[in-house]
């Protein structure tokens, strides 16, 4: 049936090689789709306020909300990651948005072994040039790729 | 035989164009901007948001009497170069400060000033992300030097 569908789409008979390539591409697509669905996704934001040493806290665990921060202050948020399977996962964190310039991550691109857990620490520092009154926002995507990984060097 | 010669010739021309760009562009910029160091990569966030880590900026030579408060200048220090904004102009020295920093830098002699950031209107010319090539190159070089 798969061959018939392929031949209907192609409008001609397909070779074994073409069928194999199609199957590989479908598997890759499904794997990528699974990774995208399984990824942890967080919105991140911080509001720049006037003053010295002021930090306003928003105690939500559904997003990386650093609350209100005045220039010169630092805030930290942590995300717990747990690998509940026996298969190691390779963790890759991608960050987008204006807040990414100010937000540092303690570790990235590392292997989390089976049945292990760890914490990712996001630290935001508000510099002197931060525009007071502005909201800096962004998105954080934490991809977990299962595979036969061994322990690897972590980077920031 | 003719096809092989043509392929070799095309490949040679291609290599010559690449080499010309790699060698020619910095030399052209150096001549046009009148400085030995026409290109610089931003390696820290001390000038955020005007200049961001990974940006590539162009530096032009500037006579001492044309420097103004507010100019973004490049000056030599013991660790390399610093790109910060002028906040004070003294007789023999100038004082700079990174926009994102709270404290001013130590006073710098005018002789240590390489030039100022090339401007496009009121904004500095910056090429986002292109500076990472230089940053990664320096990082790889340091890793191999430590080994």
PDB file of C-alpha atoms in Angstrom:
ATOM      1  CA  UNK A   1       0.000   0.000   0.000  1.00  0.00           C
ATOM      2  CA  UNK A   2       2.869   2.330   0.816  1.00  0.00           C
ATOM      3  CA  UNK A   3       4.355   1.654  -2.616  1.00  0.00           C
ATOM      4  CA  UNK A   4       1.016   2.411  -4.295  1.00  0.00           C
ATOM      5  CA  UNK A   5       0.735   5.734  -2.455  1.00  0.00           C
ATOM      6  CA  UNK A   6       4.274   6.670  -3.409  1.00  0.00           C
ATOM      7  CA  UNK A   7       3.737   5.758  -7.045  1.00  0.00           C
ATOM      8  CA  UNK A   8       0.501   7.744  -7.122  1.00  0.00           C
ATOM      9  CA  UNK A   9       2.270  10.823  -5.719  1.00  0.00           C
ATOM     10  CA  UNK A  10       5.285  10.432  -8.014  1.00  0.00           C
ATOM     11  CA  UNK A  11       3.166   9.577 -11.047  1.00  0.00           C
ATOM     12  CA  UNK A  12       5.569   6.790 -11.995  1.00  0.00           C
ATOM     13  CA  UNK A  13       7.006   3.540 -10.614  1.00  0.00           C
ATOM     14  CA  UNK A  14       9.428   4.108  -7.718  1.00  0.00           C
ATOM     15  CA  UNK A  15      12.661   2.223  -7.142  1.00  0.00           C
ATOM     16  CA  UNK A  16      13.691   0.445  -3.947  1.00  0.00           C
ATOM     17  CA  UNK A  17      16.206   3.226  -3.264  1.00  0.00           C
ATOM     18  CA  UNK A  18      13.523   5.920  -3.539  1.00  0.00           C
ATOM     19  CA  UNK A  19      11.252   3.956  -1.193  1.00  0.00           C
ATOM     20  CA  UNK A  20      14.073   3.564   1.320  1.00  0.00           C
ATOM     21  CA  UNK A  21      14.916   7.262   1.202  1.00  0.00           C
ATOM     22  CA  UNK A  22      11.251   8.144   1.685  1.00  0.00           C
ATOM     23  CA  UNK A  23      10.980   5.858   4.718  1.00  0.00           C
ATOM     24  CA  UNK A  24      14.137   7.348   6.255  1.00  0.00           C
ATOM     25  CA  UNK A  25      12.845  10.899   5.691  1.00  0.00           C
ATOM     26  CA  UNK A  26       9.485  10.022   7.262  1.00  0.00           C
ATOM     27  CA  UNK A  27      11.220   8.526  10.310  1.00  0.00           C
ATOM     28  CA  UNK A  28      13.427  11.628  10.653  1.00  0.00           C
ATOM     29  CA  UNK A  29      10.378  13.884  10.364  1.00  0.00           C
ATOM     30  CA  UNK A  30       8.449  11.904  12.985  1.00  0.00           C
ATOM     31  CA  UNK A  31      11.462  11.956  15.317  1.00  0.00           C
ATOM     32  CA  UNK A  32      11.833  15.725  14.897  1.00  0.00           C
ATOM     33  CA  UNK A  33       8.080  16.135  15.479  1.00  0.00           C
ATOM     34  CA  UNK A  34       8.342  14.080  18.689  1.00  0.00           C
ATOM     35  CA  UNK A  35      11.304  16.160  19.888  1.00  0.00           C
ATOM     36  CA  UNK A  36       9.409  19.385  19.227  1.00  0.00           C
ATOM     37  CA  UNK A  37       6.312  18.123  21.059  1.00  0.00           C
ATOM     38  CA  UNK A  38       8.318  16.738  23.995  1.00  0.00           C
ATOM     39  CA  UNK A  39      10.432  19.883  24.423  1.00  0.00           C
ATOM     40  CA  UNK A  40       9.859  22.022  27.489  1.00  0.00           C
ATOM     41  CA  UNK A  41       8.785  25.471  26.409  1.00  0.00           C
ATOM     42  CA  UNK A  42       8.808  28.517  28.635  1.00  0.00           C
ATOM     43  CA  UNK A  43       8.123  32.165  28.078  1.00  0.00           C
ATOM     44  CA  UNK A  44      10.633  34.442  29.780  1.00  0.00           C
ATOM     45  CA  UNK A  45      10.203  38.038  30.735  1.00  0.00           C
ATOM     46  CA  UNK A  46      11.473  40.776  32.982  1.00  0.00           C
ATOM     47  CA  UNK A  47      10.243  44.338  33.547  1.00  0.00           C
ATOM     48  CA  UNK A  48      12.820  47.063  34.047  1.00  0.00           C
ATOM     49  CA  UNK A  49      11.888  49.404  36.889  1.00  0.00           C
ATOM     50  CA  UNK A  50      13.443  52.518  38.263  1.00  0.00           C
ATOM     51  CA  UNK A  51      15.417  52.620  41.475  1.00  0.00           C
ATOM     52  CA  UNK A  52      18.361  50.933  43.101  1.00  0.00           C
ATOM     53  CA  UNK A  53      18.474  47.361  44.293  1.00  0.00           C
ATOM     54  CA  UNK A  54      14.790  46.715  43.677  1.00  0.00           C
ATOM     55  CA  UNK A  55      13.529  43.300  42.699  1.00  0.00           C
ATOM     56  CA  UNK A  56       9.840  42.366  42.502  1.00  0.00           C
ATOM     57  CA  UNK A  57       9.119  38.643  42.487  1.00  0.00           C
ATOM     58  CA  UNK A  58       6.494  36.726  40.546  1.00  0.00           C
ATOM     59  CA  UNK A  59       6.428  33.223  42.081  1.00  0.00           C
ATOM     60  CA  UNK A  60       5.099  31.314  39.090  1.00  0.00           C
ATOM     61  CA  UNK A  61       6.526  27.993  37.959  1.00  0.00           C
ATOM     62  CA  UNK A  62       4.832  28.078  34.565  1.00  0.00           C
ATOM     63  CA  UNK A  63       7.196  30.588  33.032  1.00  0.00           C
ATOM     64  CA  UNK A  64      10.619  32.119  33.553  1.00  0.00           C
ATOM     65  CA  UNK A  65       9.272  35.367  34.960  1.00  0.00           C
ATOM     66  CA  UNK A  66      12.028  37.350  36.609  1.00  0.00           C
ATOM     67  CA  UNK A  67       9.506  39.912  37.810  1.00  0.00           C
ATOM     68  CA  UNK A  68      10.513  43.555  38.167  1.00  0.00           C
ATOM     69  CA  UNK A  69      14.179  44.421  38.337  1.00  0.00           C
ATOM     70  CA  UNK A  70      15.992  47.739  38.624  1.00  0.00           C
ATOM     71  CA  UNK A  71      19.396  48.291  36.988  1.00  0.00           C
ATOM     72  CA  UNK A  72      22.210  46.662  38.925  1.00  0.00           C
ATOM     73  CA  UNK A  73      20.140  43.765  40.274  1.00  0.00           C
ATOM     74  CA  UNK A  74      20.348  40.060  39.608  1.00  0.00           C
ATOM     75  CA  UNK A  75      17.646  37.399  39.742  1.00  0.00           C
ATOM     76  CA  UNK A  76      17.866  33.622  39.390  1.00  0.00           C
ATOM     77  CA  UNK A  77      15.259  31.118  38.258  1.00  0.00           C
ATOM     78  CA  UNK A  78      15.761  27.356  38.184  1.00  0.00           C
ATOM     79  CA  UNK A  79      14.113  24.649  36.112  1.00  0.00           C
ATOM     80  CA  UNK A  80      14.232  21.033  37.263  1.00  0.00           C
ATOM     81  CA  UNK A  81      14.815  18.444  34.598  1.00  0.00           C
ATOM     82  CA  UNK A  82      14.185  14.786  35.279  1.00  0.00           C
ATOM     83  CA  UNK A  83      14.949  11.854  33.021  1.00  0.00           C
ATOM     84  CA  UNK A  84      12.428   9.247  34.124  1.00  0.00           C
ATOM     85  CA  UNK A  85      13.585   6.681  31.582  1.00  0.00           C
ATOM     86  CA  UNK A  86      16.603   4.401  31.408  1.00  0.00           C
ATOM     87  CA  UNK A  87      17.721   6.004  28.126  1.00  0.00           C
ATOM     88  CA  UNK A  88      20.166   8.927  28.315  1.00  0.00           C
ATOM     89  CA  UNK A  89      18.941  12.182  26.800  1.00  0.00           C
ATOM     90  CA  UNK A  90      21.000  14.953  25.264  1.00  0.00           C
ATOM     91  CA  UNK A  91      19.764  18.293  26.560  1.00  0.00           C
ATOM     92  CA  UNK A  92      19.953  21.334  24.270  1.00  0.00           C
ATOM     93  CA  UNK A  93      18.553  24.689  25.370  1.00  0.00           C
ATOM     94  CA  UNK A  94      17.716  27.380  22.829  1.00  0.00           C
ATOM     95  CA  UNK A  95      16.763  30.904  23.810  1.00  0.00           C
ATOM     96  CA  UNK A  96      15.121  33.597  21.717  1.00  0.00           C
ATOM     97  CA  UNK A  97      14.127  37.185  22.330  1.00  0.00           C
ATOM     98  CA  UNK A  98      15.461  40.407  23.791  1.00  0.00           C
ATOM     99  CA  UNK A  99      15.811  38.941  27.287  1.00  0.00           C
ATOM    100  CA  UNK A 100      18.394  36.485  25.900  1.00  0.00           C
ATOM    101  CA  UNK A 101      21.032  39.240  25.897  1.00  0.00           C
ATOM    102  CA  UNK A 102      20.792  39.538  29.673  1.00  0.00           C
ATOM    103  CA  UNK A 103      19.974  35.975  30.689  1.00  0.00           C
ATOM    104  CA  UNK A 104      22.828  33.528  31.334  1.00  0.00           C
ATOM    105  CA  UNK A 105      22.433  29.768  31.605  1.00  0.00           C
ATOM    106  CA  UNK A 106      24.757  27.756  33.822  1.00  0.00           C
ATOM    107  CA  UNK A 107      24.969  24.737  31.542  1.00  0.00           C
ATOM    108  CA  UNK A 108      23.872  23.672  28.080  1.00  0.00           C
ATOM    109  CA  UNK A 109      24.439  20.851  25.571  1.00  0.00           C
ATOM    110  CA  UNK A 110      24.962  18.032  28.024  1.00  0.00           C
ATOM    111  CA  UNK A 111      23.829  14.457  28.581  1.00  0.00           C
ATOM    112  CA  UNK A 112      21.368  13.581  31.310  1.00  0.00           C
ATOM    113  CA  UNK A 113      21.777   9.907  32.105  1.00  0.00           C
ATOM    114  CA  UNK A 114      18.865   7.559  32.689  1.00  0.00           C
ATOM    115  CA  UNK A 115      16.885   8.087  35.930  1.00  0.00           C
ATOM    116  CA  UNK A 116      18.899  11.212  36.767  1.00  0.00           C
ATOM    117  CA  UNK A 117      17.744  14.731  37.402  1.00  0.00           C
ATOM    118  CA  UNK A 118      19.383  18.125  37.297  1.00  0.00           C
ATOM    119  CA  UNK A 119      18.581  21.818  37.607  1.00  0.00           C
ATOM    120  CA  UNK A 120      19.120  24.482  34.978  1.00  0.00           C
ATOM    121  CA  UNK A 121      19.900  27.880  36.457  1.00  0.00           C
ATOM    122  CA  UNK A 122      18.914  31.017  34.541  1.00  0.00           C
ATOM    123  CA  UNK A 123      20.488  34.212  35.862  1.00  0.00           C
ATOM    124  CA  UNK A 124      19.387  37.617  34.659  1.00  0.00           C
ATOM    125  CA  UNK A 125      21.458  40.705  35.377  1.00  0.00           C
ATOM    126  CA  UNK A 126      20.007  44.159  34.711  1.00  0.00           C
ATOM    127  CA  UNK A 127      22.711  46.487  33.369  1.00  0.00           C
ATOM    128  CA  UNK A 128      22.891  50.258  33.772  1.00  0.00           C
ATOM    129  CA  UNK A 129      21.691  50.798  30.214  1.00  0.00           C
ATOM    130  CA  UNK A 130      18.461  48.814  30.610  1.00  0.00           C
ATOM    131  CA  UNK A 131      15.527  50.977  29.411  1.00  0.00           C
ATOM    132  CA  UNK A 132      13.342  51.720  32.449  1.00  0.00           C
ATOM    133  CA  UNK A 133       9.713  50.857  31.861  1.00  0.00           C
ATOM    134  CA  UNK A 134      10.427  48.327  29.123  1.00  0.00           C
ATOM    135  CA  UNK A 135       9.548  44.651  29.253  1.00  0.00           C
ATOM    136  CA  UNK A 136      12.190  42.319  27.885  1.00  0.00           C
ATOM    137  CA  UNK A 137      10.787  39.004  26.832  1.00  0.00           C
ATOM    138  CA  UNK A 138      11.631  35.834  24.996  1.00  0.00           C
ATOM    139  CA  UNK A 139      11.152  32.096  24.731  1.00  0.00           C
ATOM    140  CA  UNK A 140      13.201  29.197  26.062  1.00  0.00           C
ATOM    141  CA  UNK A 141      13.071  25.755  24.437  1.00  0.00           C
ATOM    142  CA  UNK A 142      14.590  22.754  26.200  1.00  0.00           C
ATOM    143  CA  UNK A 143      15.020  19.841  23.796  1.00  0.00           C
ATOM    144  CA  UNK A 144      15.711  16.366  25.144  1.00  0.00           C
ATOM    145  CA  UNK A 145      17.057  13.996  22.508  1.00  0.00           C
ATOM    146  CA  UNK A 146      17.107  10.325  23.517  1.00  0.00           C
ATOM    147  CA  UNK A 147      20.008   8.237  22.280  1.00  0.00           C
ATOM    148  CA  UNK A 148      23.046   6.166  23.178  1.00  0.00           C
ATOM    149  CA  UNK A 149      24.886   9.166  24.591  1.00  0.00           C
ATOM    150  CA  UNK A 150      27.695   8.952  27.088  1.00  0.00           C
ATOM    151  CA  UNK A 151      28.556  11.844  29.436  1.00  0.00           C
ATOM    152  CA  UNK A 152      29.675  14.933  27.531  1.00  0.00           C
ATOM    153  CA  UNK A 153      31.298  18.275  28.353  1.00  0.00           C
ATOM    154  CA  UNK A 154      28.771  20.935  29.278  1.00  0.00           C
ATOM    155  CA  UNK A 155      28.926  24.392  27.755  1.00  0.00           C
ATOM    156  CA  UNK A 156      27.174  27.625  28.565  1.00  0.00           C
TER     157      UNK A 156
ATOM    158  CA  UNK B   1      41.250  17.448 -22.022  1.00  0.00           C
ATOM    159  CA  UNK B   2      39.719  20.854 -22.825  1.00  0.00           C
ATOM    160  CA  UNK B   3      37.013  20.249 -20.223  1.00  0.00           C
ATOM    161  CA  UNK B   4      39.619  19.393 -17.555  1.00  0.00           C
ATOM    162  CA  UNK B   5      41.595  22.570 -18.279  1.00  0.00           C
ATOM    163  CA  UNK B   6      38.391  24.606 -18.140  1.00  0.00           C
ATOM    164  CA  UNK B   7      37.442  23.061 -14.777  1.00  0.00           C
ATOM    165  CA  UNK B   8      40.897  23.754 -13.346  1.00  0.00           C
ATOM    166  CA  UNK B   9      40.779  27.320 -14.643  1.00  0.00           C
ATOM    167  CA  UNK B  10      37.309  27.933 -13.149  1.00  0.00           C
ATOM    168  CA  UNK B  11      38.451  26.474  -9.813  1.00  0.00           C
ATOM    169  CA  UNK B  12      41.554  28.664  -9.892  1.00  0.00           C
ATOM    170  CA  UNK B  13      39.506  31.783 -10.591  1.00  0.00           C
ATOM    171  CA  UNK B  14      37.142  30.871  -7.768  1.00  0.00           C
ATOM    172  CA  UNK B  15      40.050  30.465  -5.322  1.00  0.00           C
ATOM    173  CA  UNK B  16      41.548  33.754  -6.513  1.00  0.00           C
ATOM    174  CA  UNK B  17      38.252  35.585  -5.906  1.00  0.00           C
ATOM    175  CA  UNK B  18      37.947  34.138  -2.387  1.00  0.00           C
ATOM    176  CA  UNK B  19      41.590  34.975  -1.604  1.00  0.00           C
ATOM    177  CA  UNK B  20      41.073  38.444  -3.041  1.00  0.00           C
ATOM    178  CA  UNK B  21      38.087  39.046  -0.776  1.00  0.00           C
ATOM    179  CA  UNK B  22      39.782  37.624   2.346  1.00  0.00           C
ATOM    180  CA  UNK B  23      42.964  39.633   1.772  1.00  0.00           C
ATOM    181  CA  UNK B  24      41.496  42.611  -0.037  1.00  0.00           C
ATOM    182  CA  UNK B  25      38.540  43.602   2.150  1.00  0.00           C
ATOM    183  CA  UNK B  26      40.531  44.206   5.379  1.00  0.00           C
ATOM    184  CA  UNK B  27      43.235  46.023   3.425  1.00  0.00           C
ATOM    185  CA  UNK B  28      40.668  48.151   1.613  1.00  0.00           C
ATOM    186  CA  UNK B  29      38.932  48.994   4.887  1.00  0.00           C
ATOM    187  CA  UNK B  30      42.266  49.774   6.500  1.00  0.00           C
ATOM    188  CA  UNK B  31      43.077  52.214   3.681  1.00  0.00           C
ATOM    189  CA  UNK B  32      39.604  53.744   3.538  1.00  0.00           C
ATOM    190  CA  UNK B  33      39.178  54.155   7.310  1.00  0.00           C
ATOM    191  CA  UNK B  34      42.845  55.115   7.794  1.00  0.00           C
ATOM    192  CA  UNK B  35      43.543  52.724  10.626  1.00  0.00           C
ATOM    193  CA  UNK B  36      45.519  49.515  11.142  1.00  0.00           C
ATOM    194  CA  UNK B  37      42.518  47.939  12.889  1.00  0.00           C
ATOM    195  CA  UNK B  38      39.410  48.684  10.815  1.00  0.00           C
ATOM    196  CA  UNK B  39      37.349  45.771  12.144  1.00  0.00           C
ATOM    197  CA  UNK B  40      36.581  44.718  15.726  1.00  0.00           C
ATOM    198  CA  UNK B  41      34.395  42.049  17.279  1.00  0.00           C
ATOM    199  CA  UNK B  42      32.313  42.843  20.364  1.00  0.00           C
ATOM    200  CA  UNK B  43      33.173  40.229  22.994  1.00  0.00           C
ATOM    201  CA  UNK B  44      31.159  41.464  25.970  1.00  0.00           C
ATOM    202  CA  UNK B  45      27.847  43.098  26.786  1.00  0.00           C
ATOM    203  CA  UNK B  46      29.354  46.240  28.296  1.00  0.00           C
ATOM    204  CA  UNK B  47      27.857  48.421  25.543  1.00  0.00           C
ATOM    205  CA  UNK B  48      24.430  46.724  25.489  1.00  0.00           C
ATOM    206  CA  UNK B  49      22.027  47.498  23.830  1.00  0.00           C
ATOM    207  CA  UNK B  50      23.871  49.731  21.357  1.00  0.00           C
ATOM    208  CA  UNK B  51      26.505  47.072  20.654  1.00  0.00           C
ATOM    209  CA  UNK B  52      25.893  43.411  21.465  1.00  0.00           C
ATOM    210  CA  UNK B  53      28.160  40.417  21.940  1.00  0.00           C
ATOM    211  CA  UNK B  54      28.989  38.936  18.548  1.00  0.00           C
ATOM    212  CA  UNK B  55      28.614  42.189  16.605  1.00  0.00           C
ATOM    213  CA  UNK B  56      31.271  43.209  14.108  1.00  0.00           C
ATOM    214  CA  UNK B  57      31.965  46.942  14.089  1.00  0.00           C
ATOM    215  CA  UNK B  58      34.004  49.166  11.789  1.00  0.00           C
ATOM    216  CA  UNK B  59      36.594  51.497  13.272  1.00  0.00           C
ATOM    217  CA  UNK B  60      37.700  54.735  11.647  1.00  0.00           C
ATOM    218  CA  UNK B  61      40.676  56.868  12.507  1.00  0.00           C
ATOM    219  CA  UNK B  62      39.811  60.127  14.254  1.00  0.00           C
ATOM    220  CA  UNK B  63      42.107  63.043  15.172  1.00  0.00           C
ATOM    221  CA  UNK B  64      42.250  63.925  18.855  1.00  0.00           C
ATOM    222  CA  UNK B  65      40.601  67.321  18.344  1.00  0.00           C
ATOM    223  CA  UNK B  66      37.542  65.722  16.697  1.00  0.00           C
ATOM    224  CA  UNK B  67      36.743  63.427  19.621  1.00  0.00           C
ATOM    225  CA  UNK B  68      33.526  64.361  21.395  1.00  0.00           C
ATOM    226  CA  UNK B  69      31.730  63.236  24.514  1.00  0.00           C
ATOM    227  CA  UNK B  70      29.322  60.502  23.457  1.00  0.00           C
ATOM    228  CA  UNK B  71      31.597  59.029  20.783  1.00  0.00           C
ATOM    229  CA  UNK B  72      32.127  55.279  20.942  1.00  0.00           C
ATOM    230  CA  UNK B  73      35.892  54.775  20.743  1.00  0.00           C
ATOM    231  CA  UNK B  74      38.301  51.849  20.683  1.00  0.00           C
ATOM    232  CA  UNK B  75      41.380  51.994  22.872  1.00  0.00           C
ATOM    233  CA  UNK B  76      44.271  49.641  23.562  1.00  0.00           C
ATOM    234  CA  UNK B  77      44.704  48.054  26.954  1.00  0.00           C
ATOM    235  CA  UNK B  78      46.962  45.309  28.343  1.00  0.00           C
ATOM    236  CA  UNK B  79      44.420  42.604  27.461  1.00  0.00           C
ATOM    237  CA  UNK B  80      43.552  43.806  23.971  1.00  0.00           C
ATOM    238  CA  UNK B  81      41.032  46.451  23.022  1.00  0.00           C
ATOM    239  CA  UNK B  82      38.115  48.126  24.778  1.00  0.00           C
ATOM    240  CA  UNK B  83      35.149  49.704  22.970  1.00  0.00           C
ATOM    241  CA  UNK B  84      33.342  52.174  25.248  1.00  0.00           C
ATOM    242  CA  UNK B  85      31.715  55.596  25.135  1.00  0.00           C
ATOM    243  CA  UNK B  86      33.561  58.817  25.991  1.00  0.00           C
ATOM    244  CA  UNK B  87      32.182  60.511  29.122  1.00  0.00           C
ATOM    245  CA  UNK B  88      34.985  62.983  29.853  1.00  0.00           C
ATOM    246  CA  UNK B  89      37.675  64.712  27.822  1.00  0.00           C
ATOM    247  CA  UNK B  90      40.738  65.936  29.728  1.00  0.00           C
ATOM    248  CA  UNK B  91      43.882  67.637  28.530  1.00  0.00           C
ATOM    249  CA  UNK B  92      46.030  64.508  28.287  1.00  0.00           C
ATOM    250  CA  UNK B  93      43.525  61.743  28.836  1.00  0.00           C
ATOM    251  CA  UNK B  94      39.941  60.783  28.176  1.00  0.00           C
ATOM    252  CA  UNK B  95      37.550  58.757  30.285  1.00  0.00           C
ATOM    253  CA  UNK B  96      35.201  56.159  28.869  1.00  0.00           C
ATOM    254  CA  UNK B  97      32.411  54.026  30.277  1.00  0.00           C
ATOM    255  CA  UNK B  98      30.477  51.097  28.943  1.00  0.00           C
ATOM    256  CA  UNK B  99      26.790  51.967  28.592  1.00  0.00           C
ATOM    257  CA  UNK B 100      25.858  48.856  30.586  1.00  0.00           C
ATOM    258  CA  UNK B 101      28.439  49.507  33.314  1.00  0.00           C
ATOM    259  CA  UNK B 102      27.921  51.564  36.431  1.00  0.00           C
ATOM    260  CA  UNK B 103      31.510  52.698  36.847  1.00  0.00           C
ATOM    261  CA  UNK B 104      33.818  54.615  34.552  1.00  0.00           C
ATOM    262  CA  UNK B 105      37.007  53.151  33.132  1.00  0.00           C
ATOM    263  CA  UNK B 106      40.467  54.317  34.171  1.00  0.00           C
ATOM    264  CA  UNK B 107      41.586  57.426  32.240  1.00  0.00           C
ATOM    265  CA  UNK B 108      43.189  56.582  28.901  1.00  0.00           C
ATOM    266  CA  UNK B 109      45.892  58.448  27.032  1.00  0.00           C
ATOM    267  CA  UNK B 110      44.890  59.801  23.608  1.00  0.00           C
ATOM    268  CA  UNK B 111      47.819  57.830  22.160  1.00  0.00           C
ATOM    269  CA  UNK B 112      46.051  54.604  23.099  1.00  0.00           C
ATOM    270  CA  UNK B 113      42.915  55.481  21.157  1.00  0.00           C
ATOM    271  CA  UNK B 114      42.760  53.429  17.933  1.00  0.00           C
ATOM    272  CA  UNK B 115      39.734  55.173  16.478  1.00  0.00           C
ATOM    273  CA  UNK B 116      35.998  55.526  16.814  1.00  0.00           C
ATOM    274  CA  UNK B 117      33.068  53.407  15.751  1.00  0.00           C
ATOM    275  CA  UNK B 118      31.947  54.216  12.216  1.00  0.00           C
ATOM    276  CA  UNK B 119      28.502  55.788  12.402  1.00  0.00           C
ATOM    277  CA  UNK B 120      25.468  55.633  10.097  1.00  0.00           C
ATOM    278  CA  UNK B 121      23.612  58.771  11.015  1.00  0.00           C
ATOM    279  CA  UNK B 122      23.320  58.628  14.780  1.00  0.00           C
ATOM    280  CA  UNK B 123      23.717  54.845  15.071  1.00  0.00           C
ATOM    281  CA  UNK B 124      26.974  52.877  15.047  1.00  0.00           C
ATOM    282  CA  UNK B 125      27.507  50.573  12.076  1.00  0.00           C
ATOM    283  CA  UNK B 126      27.264  47.036  13.381  1.00  0.00           C
ATOM    284  CA  UNK B 127      27.054  43.663  11.653  1.00  0.00           C
ATOM    285  CA  UNK B 128      25.208  41.283  13.997  1.00  0.00           C
ATOM    286  CA  UNK B 129      26.676  37.806  14.661  1.00  0.00           C
ATOM    287  CA  UNK B 130      29.643  38.192  12.247  1.00  0.00           C
ATOM    288  CA  UNK B 131      31.922  38.904  15.200  1.00  0.00           C
ATOM    289  CA  UNK B 132      31.386  35.345  16.456  1.00  0.00           C
ATOM    290  CA  UNK B 133      33.773  34.101  13.761  1.00  0.00           C
ATOM    291  CA  UNK B 134      36.588  36.022  15.430  1.00  0.00           C
ATOM    292  CA  UNK B 135      35.413  35.116  18.938  1.00  0.00           C
ATOM    293  CA  UNK B 136      35.296  31.366  18.167  1.00  0.00           C
ATOM    294  CA  UNK B 137      38.658  31.589  16.394  1.00  0.00           C
ATOM    295  CA  UNK B 138      40.244  33.194  19.445  1.00  0.00           C
ATOM    296  CA  UNK B 139      38.614  30.604  21.722  1.00  0.00           C
ATOM    297  CA  UNK B 140      39.908  27.669  19.617  1.00  0.00           C
ATOM    298  CA  UNK B 141      43.361  29.254  19.523  1.00  0.00           C
ATOM    299  CA  UNK B 142      43.339  29.594  23.323  1.00  0.00           C
ATOM    300  CA  UNK B 143      42.219  25.984  23.814  1.00  0.00           C
ATOM    301  CA  UNK B 144      45.052  24.681  21.620  1.00  0.00           C
ATOM    302  CA  UNK B 145      47.580  26.982  23.300  1.00  0.00           C
ATOM    303  CA  UNK B 146      46.591  25.591  26.729  1.00  0.00           C
ATOM    304  CA  UNK B 147      47.041  22.017  25.450  1.00  0.00           C
TER     305      UNK B 147
END
